[in-house]
Amino acid sequence: MRRPYNFSAGPAAIADEVLAQAAAEMLDWHDANGRSSGMGVMEMSHRGREFMSIYEGAEAGLRELLAVPDHFRILFMQGGGLAENAIVPMNLSALRHRNAAPGEADFVVTGSWSQKSHKEAARYCTTKLAASNAGSGHTTLAAPATWEIGAGASYVHVCTNETIHGVEFHELPNLAALGCDAPLVIDFSSHVASRTVDWSRVGLAFAGAQKNLGPAGLTVVVVREDLIGHALPICPSAFDYKLVADNQSMYNTPPTYAIYMAGLVFAWLKRNGGIKAMEERNIAKAKMLYDAIDASGLYENRVDVNCRSRMNVPFFLKDETLNNAFLAGAAARGLLALKGHKSVGGMRASIYNAMPITGVQALVAYMREFEQTSA
Ligand SMILES: *Cc1c(COP(=O)(O)O)cnc(C)c1O
């Protein structure tokens, strides 16, 4: 069976192989030596030997794939990216104060997601807008040297891939080079594991799993050790990075099945060459799609070429009356979930790791055909 190509922004496509393995193990999970547990993963105690091996395998898999240095902790949490918008300021905004009082956090707004982060953090600490691309309709990225970062910032937040507007940082800002010693916090939800990460520039990174790592319900947090242990007194215990880290993400019951599924995705990524190979494939996929858009008379992408996302490609039909016909024709050819986010309109093709190159080829072929027949 060849399934349709799913261009959903999230929850998003998962590789067939991964789903097939999960299905095969649904009633009876086997360990690496083929020893039967007699249970499905959802039914296991999170503290049992079987699940501990799944947990440790997932953590080690992610650490190896993303080359996470030893002085960073990997936390498996819940609540998604939006919960981290509150959890991060509750844990980091007092970094500059030894008296656990909230300080200031600075935000670079580049689209809907960083805007939400900025707004939510203001409930817990002082916030400062260091830069915003709202004037361009969220289609540009200002050079970090132009950002106005406060001297008292406890951290600086950026969303390194704006899932809705299709704006991506192709290089992480080097805050130290700008004379800023505050840690950089990145929301990398929608491009995690699609490219390598320069951890020397990062203090904390968080990602909801449902874009590129597996099913919804798991939030991955990668945090430098010295940033742990500064939570505000109001921070819920289950969201205090220190308690989560000290208890190996098992202060409360972690999202066990989602961790298992993410572990299968990490193993699949490794079998397919790891992050470097994935990044090369993602560059090729994105180039194919943007080239087709730029070469056409019907389609357009409005994002500056230097910050176009490799993962989320929003595009418009210059004749918007054709939108419904375009989507119907796409669905008939097994090209699903191409409708753009309601706040932007038009179309959006999300081409995460699990989207094979043949899926992008099929989309590009359909776009050409549609342009020719509707002209
Ligand atoms: C999807 C997404 C989120 C929100 O994640 P939830 O799991 O819905 O809370 C946050 N940030 C980015 C960049 C996203 O793409």
Tab-separated table of C-alpha atoms and ligand atoms in Angstrom:
chain	number	residue	atom	x	y	z
A	1	MET	CA	0.000	0.000	0.000
A	2	ARG	CA	1.351	3.432	-0.881
A	3	ARG	CA	-0.172	5.989	1.422
A	4	PRO	CA	-0.959	9.544	0.271
A	5	TYR	CA	1.663	12.227	0.904
A	6	ASN	CA	0.733	14.182	4.016
A	7	PHE	CA	1.928	17.812	4.013
A	8	SER	CA	0.376	18.630	7.400
A	9	ALA	CA	2.210	21.175	9.565
A	10	GLY	CA	1.616	19.114	12.697
A	11	PRO	CA	0.799	16.638	13.951
A	12	ALA	CA	2.619	15.541	10.858
A	13	ALA	CA	3.652	12.550	8.786
A	14	ILE	CA	5.636	9.753	10.429
A	15	ALA	CA	7.691	7.308	8.364
A	16	ASP	CA	5.816	4.129	7.340
A	17	GLU	CA	8.594	1.960	8.793
A	18	VAL	CA	8.210	3.570	12.210
A	19	LEU	CA	4.430	3.146	12.253
A	20	ALA	CA	4.737	-0.437	11.072
A	21	GLN	CA	7.183	-1.269	13.856
A	22	ALA	CA	4.907	0.330	16.457
A	23	ALA	CA	1.974	-1.672	15.075
A	24	ALA	CA	3.957	-4.912	15.190
A	25	GLU	CA	4.879	-4.258	18.824
A	26	MET	CA	1.458	-2.982	19.889
A	27	LEU	CA	0.409	-6.072	21.859
A	28	ASP	CA	3.802	-7.370	22.916
A	29	TRP	CA	6.958	-5.298	23.056
A	30	HIS	CA	10.221	-7.177	22.625
A	31	ASP	CA	13.587	-6.006	23.898
A	32	ALA	CA	16.732	-5.751	21.777
A	33	ASN	CA	17.438	-9.455	22.374
A	34	GLY	CA	13.968	-10.419	21.160
A	35	ARG	CA	12.749	-11.210	24.657
A	36	SER	CA	8.997	-10.777	24.961
A	37	SER	CA	7.585	-8.451	27.646
A	38	GLY	CA	4.025	-9.720	27.307
A	39	MET	CA	2.820	-6.106	27.322
A	40	GLY	CA	2.304	-3.218	24.974
A	41	VAL	CA	4.381	-0.089	25.742
A	42	MET	CA	1.286	1.876	26.818
A	43	GLU	CA	0.647	-0.695	29.530
A	44	MET	CA	4.084	-0.634	31.133
A	45	SER	CA	5.052	0.977	34.404
A	46	HIS	CA	7.268	3.961	33.664
A	47	ARG	CA	9.612	2.750	36.402
A	48	GLY	CA	9.865	-0.834	35.193
A	49	ARG	CA	12.970	-2.317	33.598
A	50	GLU	CA	11.377	-2.519	30.144
A	51	PHE	CA	10.269	1.080	29.953
A	52	MET	CA	13.525	2.336	31.496
A	53	SER	CA	15.408	0.711	28.633
A	54	ILE	CA	13.060	2.394	26.130
A	55	TYR	CA	13.540	5.737	27.863
A	56	GLU	CA	17.314	5.442	28.020
A	57	GLY	CA	17.461	4.372	24.391
A	58	ALA	CA	15.382	7.378	23.309
A	59	GLU	CA	17.482	9.812	25.294
A	60	ALA	CA	20.760	8.356	24.055
A	61	GLY	CA	19.397	8.324	20.506
A	62	LEU	CA	18.526	12.005	20.595
A	63	ARG	CA	21.816	12.947	22.266
A	64	GLU	CA	23.788	11.137	19.596
A	65	LEU	CA	21.718	12.420	16.661
A	66	LEU	CA	21.831	16.062	17.698
A	67	ALA	CA	25.358	15.820	19.162
A	68	VAL	CA	24.125	17.275	22.455
A	69	PRO	CA	27.153	17.985	24.703
A	70	ASP	CA	27.443	16.414	28.159
A	71	HIS	CA	26.816	19.687	29.983
A	72	PHE	CA	23.278	19.806	28.597
A	73	ARG	CA	20.416	17.812	30.061
A	74	ILE	CA	17.672	16.316	27.909
A	75	LEU	CA	14.230	16.524	29.530
A	76	PHE	CA	11.124	14.735	28.281
A	77	MET	CA	8.199	16.889	29.357
A	78	GLN	CA	4.545	17.517	28.511
A	79	GLY	CA	2.502	20.571	27.633
A	80	GLY	CA	3.862	21.238	24.155
A	81	GLY	CA	5.601	24.314	22.841
A	82	LEU	CA	2.921	26.587	24.227
A	83	ALA	CA	3.422	25.363	27.792
A	84	GLU	CA	7.160	26.048	27.414
A	85	ASN	CA	6.227	29.650	26.646
A	86	ALA	CA	5.293	29.847	30.338
A	87	ILE	CA	7.692	27.233	31.715
A	88	VAL	CA	10.785	28.937	30.294
A	89	PRO	CA	10.155	32.342	31.899
A	90	MET	CA	9.177	30.620	35.167
A	91	ASN	CA	12.536	28.816	35.143
A	92	LEU	CA	14.908	31.321	33.570
A	93	SER	CA	13.639	34.854	34.136
A	94	ALA	CA	15.212	35.051	37.605
A	95	LEU	CA	18.654	34.035	36.341
A	96	ARG	CA	20.098	37.493	36.984
A	97	HIS	CA	18.601	37.742	40.458
A	98	ARG	CA	19.779	35.636	43.321
A	99	ASN	CA	16.542	36.408	45.176
A	100	ALA	CA	14.333	34.425	42.811
A	101	ALA	CA	12.476	37.496	41.608
A	102	PRO	CA	11.540	37.611	37.944
A	103	GLY	CA	13.757	39.762	35.783
A	104	GLU	CA	13.597	40.607	32.101
A	105	ALA	CA	13.374	38.383	29.054
A	106	ASP	CA	13.982	39.713	25.534
A	107	PHE	CA	12.129	38.539	22.445
A	108	VAL	CA	12.841	38.567	18.760
A	109	VAL	CA	9.486	38.405	17.008
A	110	THR	CA	9.638	36.807	13.573
A	111	GLY	CA	6.136	35.327	13.219
A	112	SER	CA	3.149	33.910	15.074
A	113	TRP	CA	5.046	31.553	17.345
A	114	SER	CA	7.589	34.005	18.730
A	115	GLN	CA	4.749	36.511	19.110
A	116	LYS	CA	2.881	34.031	21.300
A	117	SER	CA	6.010	33.348	23.344
A	118	HIS	CA	6.497	37.066	23.923
A	119	LYS	CA	2.899	37.570	25.000
A	120	GLU	CA	2.835	34.589	27.351
A	121	ALA	CA	6.133	35.436	29.050
A	122	ALA	CA	4.758	38.874	29.949
A	123	ARG	CA	2.505	37.119	32.463
A	124	TYR	CA	5.546	35.970	34.436
A	125	CYS	CA	8.289	38.530	33.961
A	126	THR	CA	9.218	41.815	32.354
A	127	THR	CA	9.595	41.463	28.617
A	128	LYS	CA	11.336	43.532	25.989
A	129	LEU	CA	10.865	43.409	22.248
A	130	ALA	CA	14.401	43.249	20.876
A	131	ALA	CA	13.343	43.117	17.217
A	132	SER	CA	10.232	42.484	15.145
A	133	ASN	CA	9.601	41.760	11.497
A	134	ALA	CA	5.879	42.542	11.779
A	135	GLY	CA	6.345	45.490	9.414
A	136	SER	CA	7.239	43.107	6.589
A	137	GLY	CA	4.332	40.780	7.340
A	138	HIS	CA	6.811	38.352	8.938
A	139	THR	CA	8.781	37.702	5.755
A	140	THR	CA	12.233	38.952	6.764
A	141	LEU	CA	14.928	38.392	9.381
A	142	ALA	CA	16.878	41.341	10.710
A	143	ALA	CA	20.593	40.787	11.336
A	144	PRO	CA	21.242	40.004	15.021
A	145	ALA	CA	23.614	42.990	15.199
A	146	THR	CA	20.554	45.259	14.836
A	147	TRP	CA	18.642	43.669	17.724
A	148	GLU	CA	18.125	45.832	20.793
A	149	ILE	CA	18.904	43.452	23.612
A	150	GLY	CA	18.582	44.875	27.117
A	151	ALA	CA	21.649	44.839	29.358
A	152	GLY	CA	19.535	43.175	32.057
A	153	ALA	CA	18.106	40.371	29.961
A	154	SER	CA	17.963	37.019	31.735
A	155	TYR	CA	17.605	35.314	28.362
A	156	VAL	CA	16.874	36.046	24.721
A	157	HIS	CA	14.124	34.071	22.967
A	158	VAL	CA	13.966	33.326	19.259
A	159	CYS	CA	11.821	30.912	17.272
A	160	THR	CA	14.307	29.389	14.864
A	161	ASN	CA	11.662	28.143	12.449
A	162	GLU	CA	8.346	29.949	12.194
A	163	THR	CA	5.993	27.151	11.206
A	164	ILE	CA	3.172	29.418	10.032
A	165	HIS	CA	5.109	32.162	8.230
A	166	GLY	CA	7.846	29.925	6.849
A	167	VAL	CA	10.789	31.971	8.175
A	168	GLU	CA	13.878	30.072	9.327
A	169	PHE	CA	17.186	31.050	10.901
A	170	HIS	CA	19.844	29.359	8.769
A	171	GLU	CA	22.458	30.327	11.320
A	172	LEU	CA	21.891	30.673	15.046
A	173	PRO	CA	22.601	34.143	16.421
A	174	ASN	CA	25.901	34.396	18.277
A	175	LEU	CA	24.888	36.466	21.284
A	176	ALA	CA	28.358	36.376	22.816
A	177	ALA	CA	29.774	38.015	19.689
A	178	LEU	CA	27.237	40.811	20.206
A	179	GLY	CA	28.561	41.387	23.702
A	180	CYS	CA	25.540	39.740	25.299
A	181	ASP	CA	26.131	37.078	27.938
A	182	ALA	CA	22.465	36.120	28.344
A	183	PRO	CA	21.603	32.586	27.235
A	184	LEU	CA	19.810	32.072	23.940
A	185	VAL	CA	16.510	30.201	24.159
A	186	ILE	CA	15.308	28.643	20.931
A	187	ASP	CA	11.903	27.263	20.045
A	188	PHE	CA	12.995	24.725	17.435
A	189	SER	CA	9.715	22.773	17.442
A	190	SER	CA	9.266	22.655	13.695
A	191	HIS	CA	12.820	22.057	12.505
A	192	VAL	CA	14.338	19.994	15.286
A	193	ALA	CA	16.340	17.090	13.860
A	194	SER	CA	16.177	18.564	10.355
A	195	ARG	CA	19.647	20.126	10.633
A	196	THR	CA	22.627	20.292	12.937
A	197	VAL	CA	22.631	22.590	15.985
A	198	ASP	CA	25.575	24.698	17.164
A	199	TRP	CA	25.129	24.110	20.898
A	200	SER	CA	27.851	26.607	21.778
A	201	ARG	CA	25.326	29.337	20.940
A	202	VAL	CA	22.365	27.824	22.798
A	203	GLY	CA	21.307	27.891	26.448
A	204	LEU	CA	17.999	26.091	26.092
A	205	ALA	CA	16.097	24.561	23.188
A	206	PHE	CA	12.565	23.204	23.250
A	207	ALA	CA	10.382	21.375	20.771
A	208	GLY	CA	6.972	19.779	20.714
A	209	ALA	CA	7.415	16.332	19.192
A	210	GLN	CA	4.511	16.361	16.757
A	211	LYS	CA	6.279	18.099	13.880
A	212	ASN	CA	9.449	16.133	13.376
A	213	LEU	CA	9.957	13.695	16.270
A	214	GLY	CA	6.788	11.628	16.585
A	215	PRO	CA	3.325	11.939	18.096
A	216	ALA	CA	1.947	14.852	20.125
A	217	GLY	CA	2.214	14.684	23.899
A	218	LEU	CA	5.990	14.824	24.265
A	219	THR	CA	7.982	18.033	24.600
A	220	VAL	CA	11.747	17.792	24.344
A	221	VAL	CA	13.792	20.319	26.344
A	222	VAL	CA	17.570	20.486	25.983
A	223	VAL	CA	18.985	22.752	28.667
A	224	ARG	CA	22.482	23.743	29.759
A	225	GLU	CA	23.145	22.546	33.296
A	226	ASP	CA	23.910	25.961	34.783
A	227	LEU	CA	20.444	27.202	33.771
A	228	ILE	CA	18.739	24.578	35.912
A	229	GLY	CA	17.721	25.413	39.482
A	230	HIS	CA	16.516	29.007	39.154
A	231	ALA	CA	12.737	28.508	39.055
A	232	LEU	CA	10.439	31.163	40.463
A	233	PRO	CA	8.524	30.092	43.589
A	234	ILE	CA	5.279	30.135	41.581
A	235	CYS	CA	6.572	27.540	39.102
A	236	PRO	CA	4.549	24.305	39.317
A	237	SER	CA	6.771	21.527	40.659
A	238	ALA	CA	6.161	19.313	37.637
A	239	PHE	CA	7.543	22.119	35.432
A	240	ASP	CA	10.595	22.983	37.531
A	241	TYR	CA	13.544	21.933	35.362
A	242	LYS	CA	15.523	20.980	38.463
A	243	LEU	CA	12.914	18.532	39.716
A	244	VAL	CA	12.419	17.155	36.211
A	245	ALA	CA	16.183	16.747	35.676
A	246	ASP	CA	16.874	15.302	39.142
A	247	ASN	CA	14.181	12.686	38.547
A	248	GLN	CA	15.233	11.704	35.008
A	249	SER	CA	11.998	13.229	33.631
A	250	MET	CA	10.011	10.974	35.967
A	251	TYR	CA	8.994	13.414	38.672
A	252	ASN	CA	5.532	12.628	37.380
A	253	THR	CA	4.509	10.034	34.808
A	254	PRO	CA	6.115	11.006	31.503
A	255	PRO	CA	4.334	10.562	28.147
A	256	THR	CA	5.581	7.004	27.859
A	257	TYR	CA	4.121	6.021	24.498
A	258	ALA	CA	5.217	9.250	22.817
A	259	ILE	CA	8.754	8.734	24.184
A	260	TYR	CA	8.758	5.204	22.768
A	261	MET	CA	7.576	6.461	19.372
A	262	ALA	CA	10.185	9.231	19.354
A	263	GLY	CA	12.803	6.567	20.125
A	264	LEU	CA	11.679	4.654	17.030
A	265	VAL	CA	11.962	7.862	14.986
A	266	PHE	CA	15.498	8.475	16.311
A	267	ALA	CA	16.501	4.925	15.331
A	268	TRP	CA	14.959	5.453	11.879
A	269	LEU	CA	16.907	8.714	11.468
A	270	LYS	CA	20.125	6.958	12.435
A	271	ARG	CA	19.501	4.115	9.973
A	272	ASN	CA	18.984	6.722	7.272
A	273	GLY	CA	22.308	8.449	7.793
A	274	GLY	CA	21.609	10.695	10.779
A	275	ILE	CA	21.088	14.445	10.843
A	276	LYS	CA	23.725	15.370	8.256
A	277	ALA	CA	22.114	13.113	5.660
A	278	MET	CA	18.673	14.375	6.645
A	279	GLU	CA	19.821	17.981	6.303
A	280	GLU	CA	21.165	17.360	2.807
A	281	ARG	CA	17.893	15.726	1.802
A	282	ASN	CA	15.913	18.598	3.319
A	283	ILE	CA	17.990	21.148	1.399
A	284	ALA	CA	17.328	19.260	-1.839
A	285	LYS	CA	13.592	18.958	-1.137
A	286	ALA	CA	13.200	22.640	-0.263
A	287	LYS	CA	15.222	23.767	-3.278
A	288	MET	CA	13.071	21.687	-5.616
A	289	LEU	CA	9.888	23.241	-4.267
A	290	TYR	CA	11.094	26.859	-4.085
A	291	ASP	CA	12.611	26.607	-7.575
A	292	ALA	CA	9.276	25.396	-8.930
A	293	ILE	CA	7.425	28.231	-7.177
A	294	ASP	CA	9.881	30.900	-8.356
A	295	ALA	CA	9.849	29.629	-11.940
A	296	SER	CA	6.077	29.673	-12.212
A	297	GLY	CA	3.707	32.439	-13.207
A	298	LEU	CA	0.950	31.231	-10.897
A	299	TYR	CA	2.627	30.567	-7.539
A	300	GLU	CA	4.595	32.843	-5.250
A	301	ASN	CA	6.395	32.659	-1.924
A	302	ARG	CA	6.843	36.040	-0.230
A	303	VAL	CA	9.613	35.226	2.248
A	304	ASP	CA	13.094	36.709	1.738
A	305	VAL	CA	15.305	34.123	0.061
A	306	ASN	CA	17.885	34.255	2.878
A	307	CYS	CA	15.392	33.073	5.503
A	308	ARG	CA	13.036	30.749	3.659
A	309	SER	CA	12.143	27.718	5.727
A	310	ARG	CA	13.251	24.283	4.569
A	311	MET	CA	10.430	22.707	6.563
A	312	ASN	CA	7.335	24.846	6.034
A	313	VAL	CA	6.806	26.376	2.613
A	314	PRO	CA	3.869	28.791	2.443
A	315	PHE	CA	2.872	29.774	-1.077
A	316	PHE	CA	0.061	31.646	-2.760
A	317	LEU	CA	-1.803	31.266	-6.023
A	318	LYS	CA	-1.730	34.687	-7.662
A	319	ASP	CA	-5.319	33.998	-8.689
A	320	GLU	CA	-6.865	33.131	-5.338
A	321	THR	CA	-10.167	32.091	-6.940
A	322	LEU	CA	-8.324	28.907	-7.955
A	323	ASN	CA	-7.512	27.905	-4.357
A	324	ASN	CA	-10.308	25.398	-3.880
A	325	ALA	CA	-9.745	23.773	-7.268
A	326	PHE	CA	-6.041	23.480	-6.469
A	327	LEU	CA	-6.706	21.769	-3.136
A	328	ALA	CA	-9.324	19.423	-4.576
A	329	GLY	CA	-7.018	18.361	-7.408
A	330	ALA	CA	-4.186	17.835	-4.959
A	331	ALA	CA	-6.283	15.641	-2.669
A	332	ALA	CA	-7.439	13.602	-5.684
A	333	ARG	CA	-3.759	12.882	-6.424
A	334	GLY	CA	-2.976	11.869	-2.842
A	335	LEU	CA	-1.399	15.185	-1.836
A	336	LEU	CA	-3.012	16.020	1.493
A	337	ALA	CA	-3.194	18.930	3.952
A	338	LEU	CA	-1.855	21.689	1.706
A	339	LYS	CA	-4.227	24.421	2.869
A	340	GLY	CA	-2.348	27.343	4.432
A	341	HIS	CA	-2.779	28.451	8.028
A	342	LYS	CA	-5.900	30.564	8.424
A	343	SER	CA	-3.909	33.600	9.573
A	344	VAL	CA	-1.839	33.646	6.371
A	345	GLY	CA	-4.110	32.050	3.759
A	346	GLY	CA	-2.965	30.437	0.539
A	347	MET	CA	-1.158	27.105	0.710
A	348	ARG	CA	1.516	25.591	2.900
A	349	ALA	CA	3.543	22.479	2.229
A	350	SER	CA	5.261	21.131	5.331
A	351	ILE	CA	8.101	18.902	4.220
A	352	TYR	CA	9.537	17.488	7.425
A	353	ASN	CA	12.029	14.618	7.641
A	354	ALA	CA	9.330	12.009	7.038
A	355	MET	CA	8.351	13.555	3.682
A	356	PRO	CA	10.301	11.635	1.040
A	357	ILE	CA	11.749	13.365	-1.986
A	358	THR	CA	9.170	11.518	-4.112
A	359	GLY	CA	6.446	13.412	-2.215
A	360	VAL	CA	7.944	16.769	-3.171
A	361	GLN	CA	8.398	15.563	-6.761
A	362	ALA	CA	4.734	14.582	-6.865
A	363	LEU	CA	3.701	17.977	-5.493
A	364	VAL	CA	5.853	19.888	-7.981
A	365	ALA	CA	4.544	17.792	-10.883
A	366	TYR	CA	0.975	18.489	-9.796
A	367	MET	CA	1.639	22.223	-9.416
A	368	ARG	CA	2.997	22.392	-12.997
A	369	GLU	CA	0.074	20.414	-14.338
A	370	PHE	CA	-2.430	22.602	-12.489
A	371	GLU	CA	-0.803	25.787	-13.756
A	372	GLN	CA	-0.892	24.564	-17.352
A	373	THR	CA	-4.487	23.367	-17.255
A	374	SER	CA	-5.859	26.386	-15.401
A	375	ALA	CA	-4.045	29.042	-17.468
B	1	LIG	C1	3.617	23.697	16.800
B	1	LIG	C2	4.483	24.715	17.414
B	1	LIG	C3	4.321	25.124	18.745
B	1	LIG	C4	3.144	24.718	19.605
B	1	LIG	O1	3.200	23.481	20.046
B	1	LIG	P1	1.993	22.888	20.942
B	1	LIG	O2	2.461	21.504	21.107
B	1	LIG	O3	0.732	23.020	20.163
B	1	LIG	O4	1.958	23.659	22.203
B	1	LIG	C5	5.221	26.041	19.270
B	1	LIG	N1	6.201	26.538	18.509
B	1	LIG	C6	6.369	26.201	17.219
B	1	LIG	C7	7.469	26.814	16.435
B	1	LIG	C8	5.513	25.286	16.636
B	1	LIG	O5	5.671	24.941	15.348
